[in-house]
């Protein structure tokens, strides 16, 4: 794109320095195979466009916004048309294209914080915005503070949430003792044993072990991990990628954050195992933009691990999201890394054949990946010894809402819902339970009558609910569930990427219908059907599921 | 490689790589489209073309999904018709479609779409942008079909003056920072106008007449000629109303232009009578 037309404004000194840093730190040129993977057959062009999002972040961190001059200079450096750069910048909530007030507080008013267990802490800010769930539901009343010249930071009430590893501590084994922030500590707790074991076993044996373990994805879709890995391992392409989906944004979910904040090395190690197993020499971790602490710990862990020579054979890059739930959808995440708007791709083709930069790609959730360490180190049989036959292993459950002790609870798959609730201290203030939300905003309510429900993929499926990302949110008898449903609907309308008509307009219409005095059920039915049937991705497919669930419960 | 599949009641043959829409069209089965065009890469965003494919939970976009051997496709089932009706209701209740291409208006009839059911809902608001003497952008008519973006970008012009900005219901077509078109990368080829199905993008000559209620396609004559500005040989269709050239297009199936022109062909006739 030699004849790039760029307006006359240019970056000021602070902005220019920020851009320089991004260009200097990162950057293999990567081939972009297709503008849109639909029909295939498009040519690859070498580009550094994947530095666009890091570049935008650098500008935002340096001067508090993306100015016309900053955008122009960044676009010139990367060969990106400024209109497209602007299209990308305006996709993300945390990137600002208008000069902001000096300090902005993004206050979470989503499902758990809506219950206002504790009042928001007063902060010295110039403007307050509403924020979707910040993944701090175990602490409550959270805010993200954005100040000029600094990366964002989180503020929450000063409450120590529970981290409860249960009867068979695995995923939370190390996290239990607090944060493992040095390589020495990590190794003392058995770190990097699994990667060595994997190298001894050989790649194929690792894929076999993961398959034999019956591990299924913890990101929401419960897809068998072994099958995904085998598909990529069997691809002959020389370029392959492994990606850790650390964009955790489903309202009510915070388990991946706790894992990354407290046990960051384990994700680095697990991604290296994945790369080794499928033959990928590049790994990517895409961390939610609202998780600054997790991001910093991961960066430090990566630096220390590679400096120690532990990551031979794989180069890992950590990318920061910038406030867009949809970027947790796997193909939107890939688009986002590549420097495009986080618009999901139409599937098929799937990432296993056409993934990052068009190459075969494994993308897994953080919790899924960390499970692999135990499978490799102790063998699939030992790993399968807890959980149920179809849902082996343990599960991280995110307890929040009206529960006495909010936090992350690791439990064997198949644990009774009532038991976990009891172990978390029961309903806050011993009030009567009205409903439990499983799976987040894209999930469903469970009536107290169903408290014997087993939390396994198969039992949840049979009961017509999903475990999703492990959300277990309690609502006592004082809650107006209609308000919860309206908030969830508003969440989807806000987070729709806007690409396809059923979801772009449908989520907006759903909010409008739900806000009316007596919601018209015929309209809700039609909206549900078109979003479920004709949307491109899972956001549209599930944007009506809580509405449906509330109607089944007789709440709407 | 030739394969067989079923489309509605007929077993048909197709080549690997064909889309469902291609094959259906060849066999006389009409599937409505909005964001698809023969000269653009499918973006599959409008979802008007969805069909049922056995084994797939959601409906699939016929405009971009390649056929597979033994696929079983229903193009007109109740489920399909419901989704199409809803897509039309959602669009027609959020943007002004009165200047859209006739096919779209016919489909609203055919599928029994009743956008008035959402009459209380939000609509797209955007001031009309007229920043030069050549063309007008009236984005409250925009259905966000991405066609203009594609025509300005990879698929034709390679100028990349416009992109989708924002997200969700607020997503819209924009230059960087909403820069006025004359200051943007735009070279006024008008290829975006040529592909726009809704009347959101029109030449000023058309816009002015429409606003005055004096746009009369039925009274227009179209004269084919070859552009004389350079030697490439682009076909021009001059649309003449009341003795004045009111718009210039190029046939979408022309082997040189594929419907695209440059500023001279598209707008260089302004002095012609
Ligand atoms: C709208 C939407 C948001 C998603 N967000 C996340 C997320 O934040 N984290 C995640 O791991 N998976 C998320 N997913 C699921 C991913 O698309 C994908 O299935 C997952 O990363 C695969 O990893 P797994 O097999 O290990 O679960 C989301 C899916 C959708 C449709
Ligand atoms: S369903 Fe929603 S989020 Fe998914 S592609 Fe369509 S508009 Fe975007
Ligand atoms: S006139 Fe041409 S260059 Fe200008 S926006 Fe339209 S397609 Fe792009
Ligand atoms: S302006 Fe026209 S071509 Fe562009 S997206 Fe809107 S409706 Fe489509
Ligand atoms: S024509 Fe297929 S999705 Fe628009």
XYZ file of C-alpha atoms in Angstrom, chain A residues 15-535:
521
model
C 3.133 9.805 20.768
C 6.046 9.291 18.423
C 8.081 7.753 21.236
C 5.195 5.432 22.089
C 4.945 4.260 18.486
C 8.700 3.736 18.313
C 8.613 1.513 21.368
C 5.966 -0.704 19.840
C 7.789 -1.013 16.554
C 11.040 -1.825 18.332
C 9.761 -4.374 20.822
C 7.739 -6.671 18.717
C 7.398 -7.747 15.324
C 8.008 -10.574 12.997
C 6.367 -9.693 9.692
C 3.419 -12.003 9.412
C 1.478 -12.998 6.351
C -2.151 -12.059 6.271
C -3.823 -14.605 4.076
C -7.311 -13.335 3.624
C -9.347 -10.265 4.286
C -12.255 -12.473 5.147
C -11.925 -16.196 5.299
C -15.002 -17.141 3.364
C -14.093 -18.671 0.084
C -10.352 -18.917 0.528
C -7.885 -18.523 -2.276
C -6.710 -15.011 -1.468
C -3.056 -14.042 -1.555
C -0.831 -13.582 1.417
C 0.828 -10.227 1.978
C 3.544 -9.673 4.499
C 2.542 -7.031 6.979
C 3.047 -5.790 10.468
C -0.579 -4.894 10.817
C -0.789 -7.122 13.892
C 1.037 -4.315 15.699
C -1.948 -2.011 15.220
C -3.689 -2.864 18.492
C -0.451 -2.698 20.538
C 0.246 0.623 18.803
C -3.177 1.995 19.656
C -2.676 0.912 23.262
C 0.708 2.608 23.357
C -0.854 5.879 22.177
C -3.733 5.557 24.619
C -1.373 4.839 27.527
C 0.934 7.706 26.592
C -1.515 10.557 26.060
C -4.883 9.220 27.133
C -6.440 8.961 23.699
C -5.903 8.186 20.029
C -5.413 11.616 18.455
C -5.661 12.201 14.691
C -1.904 12.850 14.549
C -1.101 9.756 16.590
C -3.331 7.592 14.437
C -1.868 8.995 11.209
C 1.727 8.348 12.266
C 0.936 4.856 13.508
C -0.912 4.037 10.298
C 1.975 5.320 8.193
C 4.419 3.189 10.141
C 2.316 0.064 9.682
C 0.951 0.691 6.192
C -2.633 0.701 7.418
C -5.179 3.060 5.834
C -6.212 5.594 8.512
C -9.922 4.941 7.919
C -9.328 1.311 8.845
C -7.185 2.277 11.817
C -10.022 4.475 13.005
C -12.497 1.641 12.430
C -10.365 -0.579 14.660
C -9.847 2.054 17.372
C -13.571 2.796 17.635
C -14.343 -0.893 18.030
C -12.956 -0.981 21.570
C -14.481 0.582 24.689
C -11.156 1.400 26.320
C -9.631 3.206 23.349
C -10.780 6.795 23.049
C -10.901 8.794 19.864
C -12.060 11.969 21.565
C -9.852 13.740 24.064
C -11.196 12.477 27.389
C -11.519 14.080 30.785
C -8.300 13.404 32.628
C -9.543 10.512 34.725
C -12.437 8.276 33.823
C -13.994 5.704 36.077
C -15.701 2.823 34.339
C -17.966 1.518 37.077
C -19.274 -2.000 36.761
C -23.061 -2.106 36.918
C -23.392 -5.614 35.575
C -25.160 -8.628 37.046
C -23.144 -9.205 40.228
C -22.262 -5.588 40.942
C -25.895 -4.679 40.222
C -26.787 -6.453 43.432
C -24.765 -3.742 45.178
C -23.505 -6.000 47.889
C -21.193 -3.226 48.868
C -21.519 0.397 47.816
C -19.013 1.608 45.241
C -15.975 3.237 46.783
C -15.789 6.961 46.141
C -12.973 7.894 43.792
C -11.530 11.167 42.656
C -12.489 11.155 39.003
C -13.671 13.523 36.304
C -16.224 11.299 34.654
C -18.039 8.065 35.383
C -19.143 5.590 32.728
C -21.147 2.398 32.966
C -19.048 -0.717 32.421
C -20.008 -4.267 31.594
C -18.841 -6.941 34.051
C -15.208 -6.354 35.030
C -14.598 -9.907 36.197
C -14.259 -8.860 39.834
C -17.565 -10.326 40.982
C -15.845 -12.022 43.919
C -14.894 -8.605 45.269
C -17.884 -6.621 44.081
C -18.491 -2.982 43.213
C -15.513 -2.822 40.902
C -14.270 0.057 38.781
C -11.676 0.435 36.088
C -9.809 3.718 36.304
C -8.324 5.196 33.152
C -5.914 8.059 33.691
C -3.913 9.944 31.099
C -0.365 8.726 30.836
C -0.879 5.436 32.657
C -2.291 2.009 31.918
C -5.735 1.343 33.390
C -6.084 0.025 36.927
C -8.801 -1.770 38.848
C -10.293 -0.622 42.137
C -12.439 -2.839 44.301
C -13.503 -2.957 47.913
C -10.737 -4.294 50.070
C -12.117 -7.771 50.474
C -10.132 -10.998 50.313
C -12.148 -13.330 48.103
C -12.095 -17.072 48.572
C -9.835 -19.303 46.583
C -11.008 -22.769 47.546
C -9.309 -25.750 45.931
C -11.713 -28.326 47.399
C -11.052 -32.021 47.938
C -8.849 -32.532 44.883
C -6.711 -29.438 44.399
C -5.246 -29.257 40.925
C -5.805 -26.073 39.015
C -5.728 -23.987 42.170
C -3.000 -25.992 43.860
C -0.389 -23.274 43.513
C -2.809 -20.343 43.576
C -3.872 -21.391 47.084
C -0.727 -20.064 48.652
C -1.088 -16.584 47.164
C 0.540 -15.323 44.001
C 3.456 -17.263 42.521
C 5.419 -14.409 41.014
C 8.937 -15.757 40.616
C 10.292 -18.589 38.557
C 12.080 -19.982 41.602
C 8.814 -20.197 43.533
C 7.059 -21.735 40.561
C 9.730 -24.381 40.175
C 9.658 -25.109 43.880
C 5.968 -25.908 43.421
C 6.656 -28.328 40.574
C 6.696 -25.847 37.743
C 8.120 -26.747 34.302
C 8.104 -30.454 35.127
C 5.229 -31.002 32.719
C 6.975 -29.284 29.805
C 10.044 -31.459 30.344
C 7.829 -34.543 30.557
C 6.093 -33.549 27.325
C 9.411 -33.246 25.514
C 10.406 -36.669 26.752
C 7.105 -38.243 25.702
C 7.102 -36.724 22.246
C 4.458 -34.599 20.563
C 2.191 -37.391 19.444
C 2.090 -38.946 22.880
C 1.027 -35.609 24.364
C -1.880 -35.335 21.940
C -2.772 -38.948 22.740
C -2.739 -38.243 26.470
C -4.952 -35.177 26.154
C -7.335 -37.182 23.992
C -7.360 -40.148 26.356
C -8.003 -37.824 29.276
C -11.231 -36.705 27.660
C -10.517 -33.062 28.483
C -13.240 -30.740 27.199
C -12.974 -26.989 26.700
C -13.648 -24.767 29.692
C -14.288 -21.621 27.632
C -17.960 -22.340 27.125
C -18.412 -24.726 24.221
C -17.086 -27.930 25.902
C -15.375 -29.065 22.703
C -12.991 -32.060 23.122
C -9.507 -30.579 23.355
C -7.730 -33.691 22.075
C -9.699 -33.622 18.820
C -8.784 -29.968 18.274
C -5.102 -30.613 18.936
C -5.046 -33.673 16.713
C -6.589 -31.709 13.858
C -3.866 -29.077 14.030
C -1.078 -31.585 14.672
C -2.038 -33.426 11.498
C -1.884 -30.284 9.337
C 1.276 -30.168 7.259
C 1.647 -26.372 7.155
C 4.956 -25.055 8.456
C 3.288 -22.042 10.062
C 0.981 -22.940 12.954
C -0.109 -21.099 16.062
C -1.363 -21.817 19.555
C -3.476 -19.200 21.267
C -4.563 -18.861 24.871
C -7.972 -17.256 25.114
C -7.576 -15.094 28.222
C -10.216 -12.576 27.235
C -12.579 -13.753 29.987
C -15.556 -11.399 29.768
C -18.680 -13.470 30.325
C -20.552 -11.644 33.102
C -19.963 -13.438 36.379
C -16.722 -15.124 35.281
C -13.414 -14.438 37.002
C -11.654 -17.811 37.315
C -9.114 -17.208 34.551
C -8.173 -13.903 36.157
C -7.500 -15.614 39.476
C -5.404 -18.271 37.704
C -3.362 -15.698 35.792
C -2.860 -13.353 38.721
C -1.818 -16.102 41.082
C -0.210 -18.687 38.846
C 0.951 -16.878 35.689
C 3.846 -19.243 34.925
C 1.493 -22.171 34.558
C -0.238 -20.576 31.568
C 3.107 -19.890 29.898
C 4.179 -23.480 30.488
C 0.858 -24.918 29.299
C 0.964 -22.886 26.101
C 4.481 -24.135 25.454
C 3.231 -27.715 25.892
C 0.397 -27.039 23.445
C 2.786 -25.559 20.898
C 5.132 -28.515 21.251
C 2.288 -31.008 20.875
C 0.815 -29.579 17.683
C 4.035 -28.319 16.113
C 3.413 -24.583 16.491
C 6.382 -22.299 16.940
C 4.363 -19.223 17.869
C 2.096 -18.838 20.839
C -0.158 -15.934 21.710
C -1.900 -14.979 24.916
C -4.792 -12.579 24.428
C -5.540 -11.049 27.822
C -8.608 -9.051 28.578
C -7.828 -5.300 28.603
C -9.568 -4.890 31.942
C -7.127 -7.287 33.628
C -4.031 -5.107 34.077
C -2.661 -7.139 36.970
C -2.944 -10.446 35.133
C -1.289 -8.828 32.112
C 1.677 -7.529 34.085
C 2.221 -10.828 35.879
C 2.085 -12.747 32.600
C 4.568 -10.389 30.969
C 6.936 -10.803 33.910
C 6.500 -14.576 33.926
C 7.132 -14.792 30.200
C 10.259 -12.648 30.457
C 11.671 -14.696 33.270
C 10.855 -18.035 31.656
C 12.379 -17.165 28.310
C 15.421 -15.535 29.913
C 15.960 -18.838 31.716
C 15.918 -20.617 28.353
C 12.852 -22.643 29.200
C 10.848 -21.790 26.120
C 13.040 -23.179 23.418
C 11.123 -23.846 20.226
C 8.342 -21.393 20.814
C 8.003 -17.612 20.742
C 5.161 -16.323 22.865
C 3.535 -12.923 22.448
C 1.116 -11.405 24.922
C -1.594 -9.160 23.584
C -3.899 -6.848 25.496
C -7.576 -6.680 24.538
C -9.161 -3.257 24.766
C -12.701 -3.660 25.998
C -14.777 -5.865 23.705
C -16.532 -9.007 24.969
C -16.850 -10.295 21.428
C -13.075 -10.674 21.176
C -13.450 -13.742 23.412
C -15.163 -15.455 20.498
C -12.307 -17.384 18.970
C -12.378 -16.025 15.422
C -13.005 -12.440 16.588
C -9.978 -12.862 18.832
C -7.885 -13.888 15.837
C -9.095 -10.893 13.838
C -8.235 -8.668 16.780
C -4.682 -10.025 17.024
C -4.262 -9.517 13.289
C -5.124 -5.838 13.679
C -8.646 -5.873 12.322
C -11.990 -5.114 13.916
C -12.997 -7.942 16.225
C -15.693 -9.225 13.911
C -16.207 -12.997 14.084
C -15.598 -14.967 10.935
C -18.200 -17.108 9.359
C -17.505 -20.775 10.122
C -16.564 -23.100 8.490
C -13.662 -22.955 7.866
C -12.542 -23.432 11.470
C -9.355 -22.151 13.103
C -7.882 -25.653 13.086
C -7.417 -25.228 9.336
C -7.758 -21.441 8.787
C -6.767 -19.724 12.014
C -4.395 -16.928 12.884
C -2.983 -15.330 9.701
C -4.776 -18.122 7.859
C -2.605 -20.847 9.403
C -3.782 -23.894 11.401
C -4.386 -22.739 14.956
C -5.267 -24.204 18.323
C -7.184 -21.808 20.505
C -8.024 -22.804 24.049
C -9.301 -21.268 27.210
C -6.862 -20.574 30.065
C -8.399 -23.170 32.393
C -8.438 -25.773 29.620
C -4.739 -25.269 28.952
C -3.677 -25.418 32.575
C -5.397 -28.796 32.923
C -2.978 -30.143 30.352
C -0.052 -29.791 32.771
C -1.472 -32.398 35.142
C -2.528 -34.675 32.295
C 1.001 -34.694 30.913
C 2.734 -34.996 34.253
C 0.514 -37.611 35.902
C -1.053 -39.343 32.913
C -4.618 -39.348 31.652
C -5.828 -42.100 34.005
C -4.812 -40.288 37.140
C -6.320 -37.101 35.768
C -9.594 -38.870 35.010
C -9.819 -40.245 38.524
C -12.011 -37.355 39.600
C -15.096 -36.061 37.877
C -17.647 -38.047 35.906
C -17.153 -40.392 32.990
C -18.162 -37.849 30.354
C -16.848 -34.827 32.241
C -13.591 -35.891 33.816
C -11.436 -33.623 35.921
C -12.251 -30.668 38.096
C -14.001 -27.455 37.291
C -13.464 -23.910 38.468
C -16.755 -22.441 39.629
C -17.188 -18.710 40.047
C -19.530 -18.120 42.960
C -20.922 -14.640 43.216
C -24.046 -12.630 43.872
C -25.946 -13.329 47.072
C -23.570 -15.943 48.384
C -21.891 -15.684 51.763
C -18.335 -16.271 50.498
C -17.897 -15.295 46.856
C -14.832 -16.720 45.153
C -13.381 -19.395 42.916
C -14.114 -22.949 43.966
C -12.384 -25.908 42.360
C -14.641 -28.947 42.521
C -14.724 -32.343 40.854
C -17.039 -32.295 37.854
C -20.444 -33.594 38.829
C -20.545 -31.911 42.230
C -24.086 -31.151 43.458
C -25.075 -27.521 43.054
C -26.495 -27.449 46.589
C -23.217 -28.739 48.019
C -21.089 -26.025 46.432
C -23.506 -23.377 47.574
C -23.442 -24.760 51.102
C -19.647 -24.889 51.110
C -19.601 -21.263 50.047
C -21.588 -20.407 53.153
C -25.034 -20.561 51.591
C -27.213 -17.630 50.641
C -25.950 -14.366 52.039
C -27.741 -13.456 55.251
C -29.509 -16.849 55.099
C -32.265 -15.353 52.947
C -34.420 -17.581 50.749
C -32.870 -18.404 47.384
C -34.852 -17.218 44.373
C -32.700 -18.492 41.490
C -29.170 -19.405 40.479
C -27.668 -18.192 37.243
C -25.477 -20.794 35.549
C -23.230 -19.941 32.619
C -23.426 -16.156 32.710
C -25.423 -13.748 30.575
C -25.483 -16.350 27.818
C -26.625 -18.991 30.317
C -29.823 -19.801 32.170
C -31.513 -19.558 35.555
C -31.917 -22.603 37.730
C -34.830 -22.777 40.174
C -34.081 -23.686 43.832
C -36.033 -26.928 43.172
C -33.144 -27.987 40.931
C -30.554 -27.667 43.676
C -29.645 -31.343 43.313
C -28.386 -30.677 39.803
C -24.989 -32.238 39.136
C -22.534 -29.778 37.684
C -21.226 -31.844 34.789
C -21.522 -31.149 31.072
C -23.939 -34.018 30.546
C -26.230 -33.391 33.524
C -26.381 -29.678 32.787
C -27.134 -30.400 29.158
C -29.919 -32.750 30.145
C -31.418 -30.116 32.406
C -31.387 -27.702 29.504
C -28.769 -25.400 31.002
C -25.054 -25.107 30.324
C -22.062 -24.860 32.626
C -20.578 -22.325 30.233
C -17.656 -20.575 31.837
C -18.439 -21.781 35.361
C -20.694 -18.963 36.568
C -22.777 -19.762 39.665
C -24.517 -16.533 40.640
C -27.063 -16.517 43.426
C -30.116 -14.280 43.660
C -32.076 -14.042 46.895
C -35.785 -13.344 47.174
C -35.352 -9.556 47.084
C -34.021 -9.427 43.541
C -36.186 -8.325 40.634
C -35.098 -10.919 38.087
C -36.645 -8.875 35.303
C -34.045 -6.209 35.990
C -31.349 -8.887 35.752
C -32.717 -10.004 32.390
C -32.854 -6.421 31.149
C -29.256 -5.846 32.214
C -28.147 -8.974 30.373
C -30.012 -7.838 27.270
C -28.337 -4.440 27.498
C -25.001 -6.231 27.798
C -25.504 -8.054 24.498
C -26.685 -4.936 22.685
C -23.598 -3.111 23.912
C -21.245 -5.955 23.002
C -22.649 -6.940 19.596
C -19.926 -6.358 17.031
C -22.587 -4.954 14.737
C -21.615 -7.019 11.746
C -24.767 -9.040 11.112
C -28.320 -7.719 11.019
C -30.024 -10.295 13.299
C -27.736 -9.435 16.189
C -26.924 -5.772 15.487
C -30.564 -4.748 15.334
C -32.038 -7.761 17.144
C -30.151 -7.221 20.419
C -31.199 -3.557 20.321
C -34.843 -4.487 19.720
C -34.711 -7.073 22.490
C -33.714 -4.373 24.973
C -36.540 -2.152 23.757
C -39.176 -4.866 24.001
C -38.000 -5.885 27.485
C -38.075 -2.279 28.662
C -41.725 -1.876 27.782
C -44.365 -2.195 30.500
C -45.600 -5.610 29.350
C -43.061 -7.205 27.008
C -44.720 -8.517 23.835
C -43.966 -12.234 23.813
C -44.643 -12.633 20.091
C -41.885 -10.123 19.382
C -39.558 -11.855 21.851
C -40.228 -15.181 20.115
C -39.415 -13.794 16.687
C -36.286 -12.016 17.895
C -35.095 -15.186 19.593
C -35.620 -17.195 16.455
C -33.821 -14.883 14.060
C -30.902 -14.329 16.416
C -30.502 -18.048 17.151
C -30.948 -19.123 13.539
C -29.400 -16.447 11.403
C -26.661 -14.703 13.419
